[in-house]
Structure formats: C-alpha cells, structure tokens
Amino acid sequence: MGFREAYDKLEKYGQLHVLKYYEDLSGYEKEALMEQIENTDFEVLGQCAHKEELNPRGVITPIEVMQLKEIDEKREAYTAIGLEAIKAGKVGAVILAGGMGTRLGSDEPKGVYNIGLTKEVFIFQRLIENLLDVVRQAKVWVPLYVMTSDKNHERTTSFFKEKGYFGYNPDYVTFFMQDMAPASDFDGKVYMEETYKMSTSPNGSGGWYLSMMKWGVADKVKEAGVEWLNVFAVDNVLQRIADPCFVGATIATGSAAGAKVVKKNAPDERVGAMCLEDGRPSIVEYYDMTEELMNAKDAQGEPAYNFGVILNYLFQVRDLEAIEARKLPLHIVEKKIPYLDENGRLVKPESPNGYKFEQLVLDMIHELDSCLPYEVLREYEFAPIKNQTGIDSVESARQLCLKNGIAL
Ligand code: UTP
C-alpha cells in the first residue's frame, strides 16, 4: 500500500498518529508499516464508543443437558459409535493455542509452560499424552491441528520439533496461524509497539476455522475425510481430546455439535453457562447472568443454568464455512497492552490500559440448530491454567493432576 492510500485509510478511522515516526523510519520499516496498515481492520476500533450496546441478548431459557447418569448408562454404546468414527478418520482435533496467556505472566506460549515438580511436564505434553490414549484405543492417528498466532508461531513449532512431538506422529500435526487485531487505548486509538508497528493482539478464538481456510488447512481437512473437529483450549491439562464417548453421544443424538460442560461450583461461578437463547443453543456469559437467571430452577428444583462450558466443542466440518461467513459478535476486552509512550519508550503496563478485540468460539454454538451439552466430572477433566496461583492456576492444576495419578 502506498503512503497516500495509507494516510487516507488512517484518516478515515481517526488513526493518523500511526504515522508519527514515519519520516525517521528506514525503507524496510516504512514498507512493514504500510503492509500492516493495509492488512488491518480499523473498523473494530470504532465499536469502543458503543461497546455496551454491541451484543444484545435474546430470551434465555434452560437447555437439556446430558448428565453423568445417562452417559454412564450408555457409555459402552456411545464409545463404540465414537470409536468407529475415529477409526474411519472422521474425527480431528484443534488446539487453540493462539492466546497471549497474559494472566499467567509468561512471555512464552502457554503450551511450553512446564508444570512439572520433579520432572518436565509441559502443557503441550499433557495434551498430547491425553490424545495418545485415544490413538492407542482406536489404533489410528487422530489428525491434530494447532492454531498459533504471529506472537508465538515460531516458538511453538520449534518446541514441538525439539521435543519430538512428544511421541505424536508429525505427519498428523499441522500448524496454522490466526489473524491479529489492532489493540487500542480506551478511546479506540491504536497503540504503537514499535515506531513502525501498531500494537496487535490475536483476534480471539472465534476465527479458528476462517484461519484454517486461509492457510489451506481446511482443504486438507476435507481431503482427509475429517467430518468432525474437536476444538479445545490449550490450557486445560486434563482435557480429554477426541473423547470417543463424547463423539459417539453427539453423533447418536443427531446433534449438530457437542459441548462439554461441568456442574457449576456456585450460581455466580465465572464460567459461561449453556442455555437456549431465542430457542437456539447458546452460552450465557457469567457477566450476563442476572439474579433472576442465577436463581431460576428447573422442573427437578435444580438450578436451571447449572452447567458451565469448558472450551471443548465438537463441530461438524460441513457447518463451519457457513458459521464463519456470518459475522460473529465482537467482544471488546480490557487488557494490558505494551505501548510506546510520548518519548518513544516501550511501556509494559501493570494494569489494563486499553482494549483488545475478539470473536469467541462459544458464539459459534448459537449459529447452529442444536448442540448437545455433555456433562463431565470437573475433577477428571477440567484443570485450566489461567493464573500463577489461586483459582484456575498452575497450583490448582497440579493438585488435580496428582489426584488423577499423573506424575509431575
Ligand atoms: P483465554 O480466553 O483464556 O485467553 O483463552 P488467553 O489469551 O489464553 O489468556 P489471557 O486472557 O491473556 O490470560 C482460551 C483459549 O483460547 C485460546 C487460548 O490460547 C486458550 O486456549 N485463544 C484465545 C486463542 O487461540 N486465540 C485468541 O485470540 C484467544
């Protein structure tokens, strides 16, 4: 993109400060900045002004959850159905590992974090070990797709190589990168992180399939005959991946998708709860839970919105293109964003100083006609690592690993 076009684009969105250092840049830096301006969607920045009105909610009603008792009764049959699909190569897995992990406070990708106490146990290693259980059971390799971002791609791919893919077959592992979105101050002015580079942040977990399409990975998925993709967060070290019973239950019930859920600890626990919204499956975020929803009871007298999602979903490949073609809601989240101050010095703020712009995988569920909420026991399957200490931390995940007989 030439200077004039870049100038016009920035002016249109009130972002001319991006050119503050332009005159002092080298030829290469000027080119890099022009390219970034060309590829950046500044439209999102304008949404800050009315962020409260962005995602109005519909009418929330309870959804029926497949609970542990029913799953236990049908476990054998569901597992057989799931295994058949996995053996036929119809099930793939997608690790969402493009996040920044800012709460954990490490500059490294989350997956390379070592949670071991007496030996090395990396987060990626835990996930691969869990997937290998299914590989052994089904006696086939499950295609694994790893989403990274501009900020962690090199480190992630070289880490897998360095560690011999933790025993996984590299022919079945494919990496792809998600897109970035500009990160701004509270007035929607994009920050600069270098004199020739705007601050960016990965654009959320919701664009994963779009990125697979962009990278040509979606074509490979289809060519390989994969019909279901199990998408999950990198940071749950007890994550069961391509779980045959979950796959089987989703197929057997004729559901368009599946979502693993756990019973909530408390009505106000900070997890999104499965529900129906205007009659379609959906997830009501904890900050959208009104008193009325928190106190609502179902026919059995149990809390009506008692099951939280754990970011483990099963989607049908045939639906994904259509879902991504419809625009998912935009979420504007307060974050700590490194930026250049007026003197051109890089500042790493201690508290949130602006916004990042994201689309979320959970919003994809609302685009479908049906979704099976499938209960799992949190002690066995939910040990997310968000923080160093306290709730959802390295500490709590270690305890849960030890409880599950995983040597650390
Ligand atoms: P989180 O919402 O916990 O975000 O992501 P995060 O970036 O890992 O951590 P914080 O909020 O900065 O501390 C949930 C899952 O979605 C992935 C993350 O890697 C994690 O597996 N994710 C999130 C992406 O892949 N891309 C994104 O843009 C955001």
Tab-separated table of C-alpha atoms and ligand atoms in Angstrom:
chain	number	residue	atom	x	y	z
A	1	MET	CA	0.000	0.000	0.000
A	2	GLY	CA	1.380	3.446	-0.925
A	3	PHE	CA	1.736	6.318	1.564
A	4	ARG	CA	-1.250	8.273	0.214
A	5	GLU	CA	-3.654	5.326	0.481
A	6	ALA	CA	-2.374	4.505	3.960
A	7	TYR	CA	-2.816	8.126	5.020
A	8	ASP	CA	-6.394	8.195	3.716
A	9	LYS	CA	-7.271	4.920	5.451
A	10	LEU	CA	-5.868	6.117	8.777
A	11	GLU	CA	-7.568	9.500	8.452
A	12	LYS	CA	-10.912	7.829	7.816
A	13	TYR	CA	-10.649	5.981	11.130
A	14	GLY	CA	-9.033	8.820	13.126
A	15	GLN	CA	-5.710	6.959	13.482
A	16	LEU	CA	-3.201	9.346	11.855
A	17	HIS	CA	-0.911	9.177	14.916
A	18	VAL	CA	0.287	5.833	13.488
A	19	LEU	CA	2.447	7.883	11.088
A	20	LYS	CA	4.080	9.911	13.878
A	21	TYR	CA	7.532	8.373	13.352
A	22	TYR	CA	7.208	7.786	9.587
A	23	GLU	CA	9.844	10.289	8.464
A	24	ASP	CA	12.502	8.658	10.655
A	25	LEU	CA	11.857	5.070	9.541
A	26	SER	CA	14.183	3.050	7.302
A	27	GLY	CA	12.949	1.857	3.926
A	28	TYR	CA	12.253	-1.597	5.287
A	29	GLU	CA	10.368	-0.230	8.293
A	30	LYS	CA	8.254	2.050	6.121
A	31	GLU	CA	7.313	-0.942	3.979
A	32	ALA	CA	6.444	-3.031	7.027
A	33	LEU	CA	4.196	-0.296	8.416
A	34	MET	CA	2.422	0.238	5.078
A	35	GLU	CA	1.778	-3.501	4.862
A	36	GLN	CA	0.402	-3.620	8.392
A	37	ILE	CA	-1.909	-0.657	7.717
A	38	GLU	CA	-3.156	-2.358	4.564
A	39	ASN	CA	-3.952	-5.583	6.416
A	40	THR	CA	-5.537	-4.033	9.500
A	41	ASP	CA	-9.279	-3.846	10.064
A	42	PHE	CA	-9.655	-0.456	11.797
A	43	GLU	CA	-13.433	-0.709	11.680
A	44	VAL	CA	-13.451	-2.593	15.016
A	45	LEU	CA	-11.847	0.355	16.828
A	46	GLY	CA	-14.913	2.492	16.199
A	47	GLN	CA	-17.007	-0.009	18.187
A	48	CYS	CA	-15.429	1.106	21.512
A	49	ALA	CA	-17.711	4.123	21.667
A	50	HIS	CA	-20.831	1.968	21.981
A	51	LYS	CA	-19.427	-1.267	23.321
A	52	GLU	CA	-22.213	-1.689	25.902
A	53	GLU	CA	-24.831	-1.964	23.151
A	54	LEU	CA	-22.805	-4.341	20.987
A	55	ASN	CA	-24.234	-7.774	21.777
A	56	PRO	CA	-27.848	-7.573	22.915
A	57	ARG	CA	-29.076	-10.847	24.396
A	58	GLY	CA	-32.221	-12.683	23.344
A	59	VAL	CA	-34.608	-14.584	25.577
A	60	ILE	CA	-32.665	-17.058	27.723
A	61	THR	CA	-34.301	-20.376	28.655
A	62	PRO	CA	-32.845	-23.632	30.038
A	63	ILE	CA	-31.378	-26.335	27.786
A	64	GLU	CA	-31.459	-30.055	28.497
A	65	VAL	CA	-28.047	-31.388	29.485
A	66	MET	CA	-26.916	-34.982	29.025
A	67	GLN	CA	-25.835	-35.715	32.565
A	68	LEU	CA	-23.392	-38.238	34.020
A	69	LYS	CA	-26.010	-40.834	34.964
A	70	GLU	CA	-27.344	-41.115	31.439
A	71	ILE	CA	-23.834	-41.081	29.972
A	72	ASP	CA	-22.761	-43.893	32.297
A	73	GLU	CA	-25.757	-45.997	31.295
A	74	LYS	CA	-24.994	-45.597	27.594
A	75	ARG	CA	-21.204	-45.337	27.795
A	76	GLU	CA	-20.477	-48.586	26.000
A	77	ALA	CA	-22.780	-47.891	23.066
A	78	TYR	CA	-21.641	-44.266	22.669
A	79	THR	CA	-17.979	-45.222	22.921
A	80	ALA	CA	-18.408	-47.823	20.180
A	81	ILE	CA	-20.028	-45.245	17.881
A	82	GLY	CA	-17.314	-42.684	18.625
A	83	LEU	CA	-14.508	-45.190	18.087
A	84	GLU	CA	-15.962	-46.238	14.765
A	85	ALA	CA	-15.881	-42.601	13.577
A	86	ILE	CA	-12.333	-42.095	14.879
A	87	LYS	CA	-11.083	-45.329	13.276
A	88	ALA	CA	-12.619	-44.189	9.984
A	89	GLY	CA	-10.519	-40.993	10.202
A	90	LYS	CA	-13.609	-38.834	10.555
A	91	VAL	CA	-12.501	-37.020	13.725
A	92	GLY	CA	-9.771	-34.387	14.003
A	93	ALA	CA	-8.668	-32.178	16.886
A	94	VAL	CA	-7.818	-28.482	17.018
A	95	ILE	CA	-5.740	-26.927	19.816
A	96	LEU	CA	-6.500	-23.241	20.257
A	97	ALA	CA	-3.037	-22.050	21.220
A	98	GLY	CA	-3.003	-18.559	19.773
A	99	GLY	CA	-3.852	-16.760	23.028
A	100	MET	CA	-1.419	-14.490	24.822
A	101	GLY	CA	-1.814	-16.014	28.294
A	102	THR	CA	-1.345	-12.583	29.833
A	103	ARG	CA	-2.749	-13.643	33.219
A	104	LEU	CA	-0.110	-16.354	33.522
A	105	GLY	CA	2.501	-13.679	33.060
A	106	SER	CA	4.950	-15.653	30.948
A	107	ASP	CA	6.318	-14.321	27.647
A	108	GLU	CA	6.364	-17.868	26.303
A	109	PRO	CA	3.413	-19.595	24.596
A	110	LYS	CA	1.241	-21.249	27.252
A	111	GLY	CA	1.792	-24.726	25.830
A	112	VAL	CA	5.534	-24.637	26.561
A	113	TYR	CA	4.914	-23.897	30.245
A	114	ASN	CA	6.400	-26.577	32.497
A	115	ILE	CA	4.064	-27.645	35.318
A	116	GLY	CA	6.350	-30.476	36.465
A	117	LEU	CA	7.662	-30.663	40.028
A	118	THR	CA	10.275	-33.407	39.837
A	119	LYS	CA	10.497	-33.656	36.062
A	120	GLU	CA	9.479	-31.710	32.986
A	121	VAL	CA	5.750	-31.834	32.215
A	122	PHE	CA	4.847	-29.256	29.599
A	123	ILE	CA	1.273	-28.225	28.935
A	124	PHE	CA	1.510	-29.363	25.288
A	125	GLN	CA	2.945	-32.662	26.506
A	126	ARG	CA	-0.068	-33.248	28.784
A	127	LEU	CA	-2.438	-32.670	25.863
A	128	ILE	CA	-0.523	-34.993	23.565
A	129	GLU	CA	-0.388	-37.687	26.249
A	130	ASN	CA	-4.156	-37.480	26.609
A	131	LEU	CA	-4.692	-37.686	22.864
A	132	LEU	CA	-2.314	-40.651	22.670
A	133	ASP	CA	-4.724	-42.569	24.946
A	134	VAL	CA	-7.325	-42.332	22.185
A	135	VAL	CA	-4.785	-43.129	19.464
A	136	ARG	CA	-3.924	-46.349	21.317
A	137	GLN	CA	-7.577	-47.195	21.843
A	138	ALA	CA	-8.595	-46.540	18.230
A	139	LYS	CA	-5.292	-47.716	16.726
A	140	VAL	CA	-5.225	-44.758	14.310
A	141	TRP	CA	-3.587	-41.327	14.451
A	142	VAL	CA	-6.056	-38.513	15.023
A	143	PRO	CA	-5.203	-35.512	12.802
A	144	LEU	CA	-4.178	-32.666	15.083
A	145	TYR	CA	-4.281	-29.006	14.048
A	146	VAL	CA	-2.551	-26.415	16.194
A	147	MET	CA	-3.590	-22.767	15.973
A	148	THR	CA	-0.833	-20.309	16.836
A	149	SER	CA	-0.538	-16.559	16.368
A	150	ASP	CA	2.009	-14.157	14.962
A	151	LYS	CA	3.330	-13.774	18.517
A	152	ASN	CA	4.074	-17.441	19.216
A	153	HIS	CA	4.183	-19.395	15.943
A	154	GLU	CA	7.957	-19.840	15.649
A	155	ARG	CA	8.417	-20.801	19.282
A	156	THR	CA	5.502	-23.252	19.198
A	157	THR	CA	6.554	-25.059	16.028
A	158	SER	CA	10.201	-25.277	17.066
A	159	PHE	CA	9.173	-26.532	20.517
A	160	PHE	CA	7.218	-29.438	19.019
A	161	LYS	CA	10.214	-30.326	16.824
A	162	GLU	CA	12.670	-30.023	19.712
A	163	LYS	CA	10.541	-32.356	21.848
A	164	GLY	CA	9.941	-34.930	19.107
A	165	TYR	CA	6.225	-34.047	19.101
A	166	PHE	CA	6.057	-35.825	22.473
A	167	GLY	CA	5.716	-39.139	20.650
A	168	TYR	CA	2.975	-37.997	18.265
A	169	ASN	CA	3.287	-38.690	14.546
A	170	PRO	CA	4.420	-35.380	12.930
A	171	ASP	CA	2.656	-36.347	9.695
A	172	TYR	CA	-0.604	-35.858	11.558
A	173	VAL	CA	0.239	-32.472	13.082
A	174	THR	CA	-0.495	-29.255	11.157
A	175	PHE	CA	0.141	-25.727	12.392
A	176	PHE	CA	-1.709	-22.638	11.224
A	177	MET	CA	-1.751	-19.027	12.374
A	178	GLN	CA	-4.709	-16.942	13.415
A	179	ASP	CA	-5.158	-13.300	12.452
A	180	MET	CA	-4.279	-10.344	14.627
A	181	ALA	CA	-6.475	-7.361	15.526
A	182	PRO	CA	-5.304	-3.865	16.483
A	183	ALA	CA	-5.117	-3.134	20.213
A	184	SER	CA	-6.139	0.340	21.335
A	185	ASP	CA	-6.361	2.701	24.278
A	186	PHE	CA	-9.728	3.256	25.971
A	187	ASP	CA	-10.633	5.865	23.323
A	188	GLY	CA	-10.133	3.461	20.449
A	189	LYS	CA	-6.778	4.937	19.335
A	190	VAL	CA	-4.481	2.111	18.264
A	191	TYR	CA	-1.288	1.824	20.329
A	192	MET	CA	2.168	1.601	18.719
A	193	GLU	CA	4.541	-1.093	19.991
A	194	GLU	CA	7.425	-0.058	17.716
A	195	THR	CA	7.899	3.109	15.725
A	196	TYR	CA	6.962	1.099	12.621
A	197	LYS	CA	4.459	-1.320	14.184
A	198	MET	CA	1.000	-0.960	15.682
A	199	SER	CA	0.190	-2.979	18.807
A	200	THR	CA	-1.798	-6.044	17.940
A	201	SER	CA	-3.425	-8.874	19.772
A	202	PRO	CA	-4.688	-12.258	18.483
A	203	ASN	CA	-8.255	-11.769	17.244
A	204	GLY	CA	-9.859	-14.295	19.571
A	205	SER	CA	-10.728	-17.967	19.489
A	206	GLY	CA	-13.724	-17.488	17.148
A	207	GLY	CA	-11.823	-17.130	13.883
A	208	TRP	CA	-10.101	-20.514	14.040
A	209	TYR	CA	-11.869	-22.076	11.071
A	210	LEU	CA	-11.520	-18.920	8.995
A	211	SER	CA	-7.779	-19.097	9.640
A	212	MET	CA	-7.776	-22.795	8.708
A	213	MET	CA	-9.407	-21.795	5.418
A	214	LYS	CA	-6.896	-19.003	4.844
A	215	TRP	CA	-3.965	-21.345	5.427
A	216	GLY	CA	-5.359	-24.043	3.113
A	217	VAL	CA	-5.703	-26.342	6.123
A	218	ALA	CA	-9.487	-26.587	5.773
A	219	ASP	CA	-8.999	-28.131	2.312
A	220	LYS	CA	-6.673	-30.713	3.809
A	221	VAL	CA	-9.259	-31.480	6.486
A	222	LYS	CA	-11.864	-32.165	3.817
A	223	GLU	CA	-9.481	-34.144	1.588
A	224	ALA	CA	-8.594	-36.338	4.567
A	225	GLY	CA	-12.309	-37.090	5.056
A	226	VAL	CA	-12.456	-35.474	8.514
A	227	GLU	CA	-16.110	-34.768	9.331
A	228	TRP	CA	-15.876	-33.664	12.977
A	229	LEU	CA	-13.435	-31.278	14.623
A	230	ASN	CA	-12.948	-31.284	18.379
A	231	VAL	CA	-11.816	-27.779	19.289
A	232	PHE	CA	-10.331	-27.144	22.703
A	233	ALA	CA	-8.290	-24.748	24.830
A	234	VAL	CA	-4.565	-25.258	25.236
A	235	ASP	CA	-4.637	-24.553	28.946
A	236	ASN	CA	-6.764	-27.379	30.382
A	237	VAL	CA	-4.182	-30.006	31.278
A	238	LEU	CA	-6.826	-32.684	31.960
A	239	GLN	CA	-8.518	-32.105	28.608
A	240	ARG	CA	-9.873	-35.309	27.071
A	241	ILE	CA	-9.449	-34.925	23.324
A	242	ALA	CA	-11.447	-36.729	20.628
A	243	ASP	CA	-13.136	-38.487	23.540
A	244	PRO	CA	-14.871	-41.489	21.909
A	245	CYS	CA	-17.893	-41.405	24.242
A	246	PHE	CA	-18.450	-37.663	23.680
A	247	VAL	CA	-18.107	-38.104	19.921
A	248	GLY	CA	-20.471	-41.083	19.994
A	249	ALA	CA	-23.093	-39.288	22.120
A	250	THR	CA	-23.065	-36.289	19.773
A	251	ILE	CA	-23.456	-38.493	16.705
A	252	ALA	CA	-26.062	-40.813	18.287
A	253	THR	CA	-28.290	-37.941	19.369
A	254	GLY	CA	-28.154	-36.412	15.887
A	255	SER	CA	-26.772	-33.179	17.339
A	256	ALA	CA	-25.194	-30.584	15.071
A	257	ALA	CA	-22.469	-30.028	17.686
A	258	GLY	CA	-21.412	-31.039	21.178
A	259	ALA	CA	-20.124	-29.039	24.138
A	260	LYS	CA	-18.501	-30.491	27.221
A	261	VAL	CA	-19.869	-28.937	30.393
A	262	VAL	CA	-19.228	-29.243	34.132
A	263	LYS	CA	-21.619	-28.673	37.015
A	264	LYS	CA	-21.011	-25.148	38.275
A	265	ASN	CA	-19.440	-24.668	41.721
A	266	ALA	CA	-21.773	-21.815	42.546
A	267	PRO	CA	-24.508	-19.888	40.677
A	268	ASP	CA	-22.088	-16.986	40.181
A	269	GLU	CA	-19.051	-19.053	39.144
A	270	ARG	CA	-17.161	-17.257	36.358
A	271	VAL	CA	-17.908	-19.688	33.549
A	272	GLY	CA	-20.327	-19.361	30.647
A	273	ALA	CA	-23.488	-21.442	31.173
A	274	MET	CA	-25.195	-23.485	28.456
A	275	CYS	CA	-28.715	-22.335	27.666
A	276	LEU	CA	-31.142	-21.716	24.868
A	277	GLU	CA	-31.309	-18.176	23.531
A	278	ASP	CA	-34.335	-17.407	21.398
A	279	GLY	CA	-34.738	-21.180	21.110
A	280	ARG	CA	-31.235	-21.873	19.790
A	281	PRO	CA	-28.295	-23.311	21.735
A	282	SER	CA	-26.178	-20.626	23.307
A	283	ILE	CA	-23.879	-19.729	26.164
A	284	VAL	CA	-24.716	-17.016	28.626
A	285	GLU	CA	-21.520	-15.418	29.931
A	286	TYR	CA	-21.123	-15.103	33.693
A	287	TYR	CA	-21.278	-11.306	33.463
A	288	ASP	CA	-24.634	-11.559	31.671
A	289	MET	CA	-26.112	-13.774	34.422
A	290	THR	CA	-28.852	-11.762	36.105
A	291	GLU	CA	-30.080	-12.518	39.651
A	292	GLU	CA	-33.191	-13.961	38.054
A	293	LEU	CA	-31.179	-16.407	35.907
A	294	MET	CA	-28.957	-17.348	38.835
A	295	ASN	CA	-31.961	-18.196	40.993
A	296	ALA	CA	-34.047	-19.914	38.296
A	297	LYS	CA	-34.870	-23.587	38.952
A	298	ASP	CA	-35.711	-26.426	36.561
A	299	ALA	CA	-38.586	-28.949	36.931
A	300	GLN	CA	-36.476	-31.022	39.374
A	301	GLY	CA	-35.795	-27.990	41.535
A	302	GLU	CA	-32.130	-27.829	40.427
A	303	PRO	CA	-30.558	-24.530	39.273
A	304	ALA	CA	-31.704	-24.094	35.673
A	305	TYR	CA	-28.352	-22.761	34.402
A	306	ASN	CA	-26.109	-25.115	36.301
A	307	PHE	CA	-23.668	-26.279	33.645
A	308	GLY	CA	-20.636	-24.307	32.529
A	309	VAL	CA	-18.701	-24.767	29.300
A	310	ILE	CA	-15.018	-25.764	29.468
A	311	LEU	CA	-13.998	-24.777	25.918
A	312	ASN	CA	-14.202	-28.262	24.451
A	313	TYR	CA	-16.564	-28.373	21.479
A	314	LEU	CA	-17.281	-30.780	18.671
A	315	PHE	CA	-18.274	-29.195	15.351
A	316	GLN	CA	-19.235	-30.728	12.029
A	317	VAL	CA	-16.900	-29.615	9.285
A	318	ARG	CA	-19.817	-29.194	6.879
A	319	ASP	CA	-21.291	-26.405	9.061
A	320	LEU	CA	-18.133	-24.420	9.659
A	321	GLU	CA	-17.864	-22.421	6.470
A	322	ALA	CA	-21.422	-21.147	6.862
A	323	ILE	CA	-20.858	-20.261	10.529
A	324	GLU	CA	-17.765	-18.222	9.726
A	325	ALA	CA	-19.498	-16.493	6.811
A	326	ARG	CA	-21.980	-14.975	9.262
A	327	LYS	CA	-20.271	-12.343	11.360
A	328	LEU	CA	-19.762	-13.500	14.937
A	329	PRO	CA	-20.308	-10.940	17.717
A	330	LEU	CA	-17.352	-8.709	18.576
A	331	HIS	CA	-16.107	-8.730	22.179
A	332	ILE	CA	-14.122	-5.781	23.464
A	333	VAL	CA	-11.941	-6.820	26.374
A	334	GLU	CA	-9.801	-4.711	28.727
A	335	LYS	CA	-6.164	-5.775	28.572
A	336	LYS	CA	-2.612	-4.801	29.454
A	337	ILE	CA	-1.154	-3.642	26.156
A	338	PRO	CA	2.553	-2.810	25.758
A	339	TYR	CA	2.924	0.551	24.005
A	340	LEU	CA	5.348	3.355	23.125
A	341	ASP	CA	4.916	6.410	25.333
A	342	GLU	CA	5.277	10.028	24.089
A	343	ASN	CA	9.061	9.688	24.345
A	344	GLY	CA	9.092	6.547	22.219
A	345	ARG	CA	9.906	4.273	25.169
A	346	LEU	CA	8.216	0.844	25.402
A	347	VAL	CA	5.972	0.573	28.461
A	348	LYS	CA	4.660	-2.743	29.796
A	349	PRO	CA	1.677	-1.700	31.912
A	350	GLU	CA	0.853	-3.324	35.267
A	351	SER	CA	-2.890	-2.947	34.852
A	352	PRO	CA	-5.262	-2.886	31.858
A	353	ASN	CA	-4.677	0.216	29.723
A	354	GLY	CA	-6.831	-0.487	26.707
A	355	TYR	CA	-8.880	-2.864	24.628
A	356	LYS	CA	-8.349	-5.906	22.508
A	357	PHE	CA	-10.966	-7.035	20.012
A	358	GLU	CA	-12.036	-10.649	19.834
A	359	GLN	CA	-14.509	-13.093	18.414
A	360	LEU	CA	-15.149	-16.162	20.527
A	361	VAL	CA	-15.583	-19.819	19.696
A	362	LEU	CA	-18.535	-20.050	22.098
A	363	ASP	CA	-20.544	-17.715	19.853
A	364	MET	CA	-20.295	-20.284	17.069
A	365	ILE	CA	-22.664	-22.550	19.021
A	366	HIS	CA	-25.529	-20.068	18.689
A	367	GLU	CA	-25.263	-20.303	14.895
A	368	LEU	CA	-26.340	-23.960	14.985
A	369	ASP	CA	-29.777	-25.538	15.331
A	370	SER	CA	-28.695	-27.940	18.052
A	371	CYS	CA	-25.826	-28.652	20.407
A	372	LEU	CA	-25.510	-31.452	22.940
A	373	PRO	CA	-24.353	-30.230	26.358
A	374	TYR	CA	-22.423	-33.269	27.652
A	375	GLU	CA	-21.513	-33.378	31.341
A	376	VAL	CA	-18.054	-34.366	32.505
A	377	LEU	CA	-16.627	-34.507	36.019
A	378	ARG	CA	-14.518	-31.463	36.654
A	379	GLU	CA	-12.130	-33.410	38.922
A	380	TYR	CA	-11.264	-35.640	35.964
A	381	GLU	CA	-11.439	-33.288	33.023
A	382	PHE	CA	-11.143	-29.647	33.986
A	383	ALA	CA	-7.870	-28.175	35.193
A	384	PRO	CA	-7.455	-24.877	33.353
A	385	ILE	CA	-4.300	-22.844	33.859
A	386	LYS	CA	-5.128	-19.149	33.674
A	387	ASN	CA	-3.146	-17.757	36.634
A	388	GLN	CA	0.044	-18.492	38.545
A	389	THR	CA	-1.730	-19.081	41.855
A	390	GLY	CA	-5.269	-19.343	43.239
A	391	ILE	CA	-8.307	-20.273	41.162
A	392	ASP	CA	-7.595	-21.907	37.767
A	393	SER	CA	-3.878	-21.737	38.319
A	394	VAL	CA	-0.685	-23.722	37.951
A	395	GLU	CA	-1.135	-24.697	41.611
A	396	SER	CA	-4.732	-25.917	41.296
A	397	ALA	CA	-3.955	-27.763	38.038
A	398	ARG	CA	-1.012	-29.537	39.674
A	399	GLN	CA	-3.251	-30.735	42.513
A	400	LEU	CA	-5.802	-32.054	40.040
A	401	CYS	CA	-3.108	-33.814	38.002
A	402	LEU	CA	-1.780	-35.530	41.109
A	403	LYS	CA	-5.348	-36.533	42.061
A	404	ASN	CA	-5.626	-38.185	38.650
A	405	GLY	CA	-2.401	-40.127	39.138
A	406	ILE	CA	-0.369	-38.005	36.736
A	407	ALA	CA	3.244	-37.882	37.898
A	408	LEU	CA	4.681	-34.367	37.935
B	1	UTP	P1	-8.293	-17.201	27.154
B	1	UTP	O1	-9.562	-16.509	26.985
B	1	UTP	O2	-8.016	-17.814	28.463
B	1	UTP	O3	-7.133	-16.195	26.740
B	1	UTP	O4	-8.200	-18.281	26.007
B	1	UTP	P2	-5.548	-16.290	26.830
B	1	UTP	O5	-5.047	-15.357	25.806
B	1	UTP	O6	-5.036	-17.700	26.739
B	1	UTP	O7	-5.190	-15.786	28.296
B	1	UTP	P3	-5.292	-14.328	28.952
B	1	UTP	O8	-6.752	-13.991	28.970
B	1	UTP	O9	-4.478	-13.392	28.111
B	1	UTP	O10	-4.706	-14.544	30.307
B	1	UTP	C1	-8.880	-19.500	25.997
B	1	UTP	C2	-8.272	-20.370	24.906
B	1	UTP	O11	-8.426	-19.755	23.638
B	1	UTP	C3	-7.158	-19.605	23.019
B	1	UTP	C4	-6.151	-19.599	24.149
B	1	UTP	O12	-4.875	-19.971	23.679
B	1	UTP	C5	-6.776	-20.613	25.079
B	1	UTP	O13	-6.505	-21.922	24.628
B	1	UTP	N1	-7.144	-18.336	22.280
B	1	UTP	C6	-7.573	-17.189	22.878
B	1	UTP	C7	-6.662	-18.329	21.001
B	1	UTP	O14	-6.244	-19.384	20.459
B	1	UTP	N2	-6.637	-17.143	20.337
B	1	UTP	C8	-7.055	-15.990	20.884
B	1	UTP	O15	-7.006	-14.946	20.204
B	1	UTP	C9	-7.543	-16.003	22.197
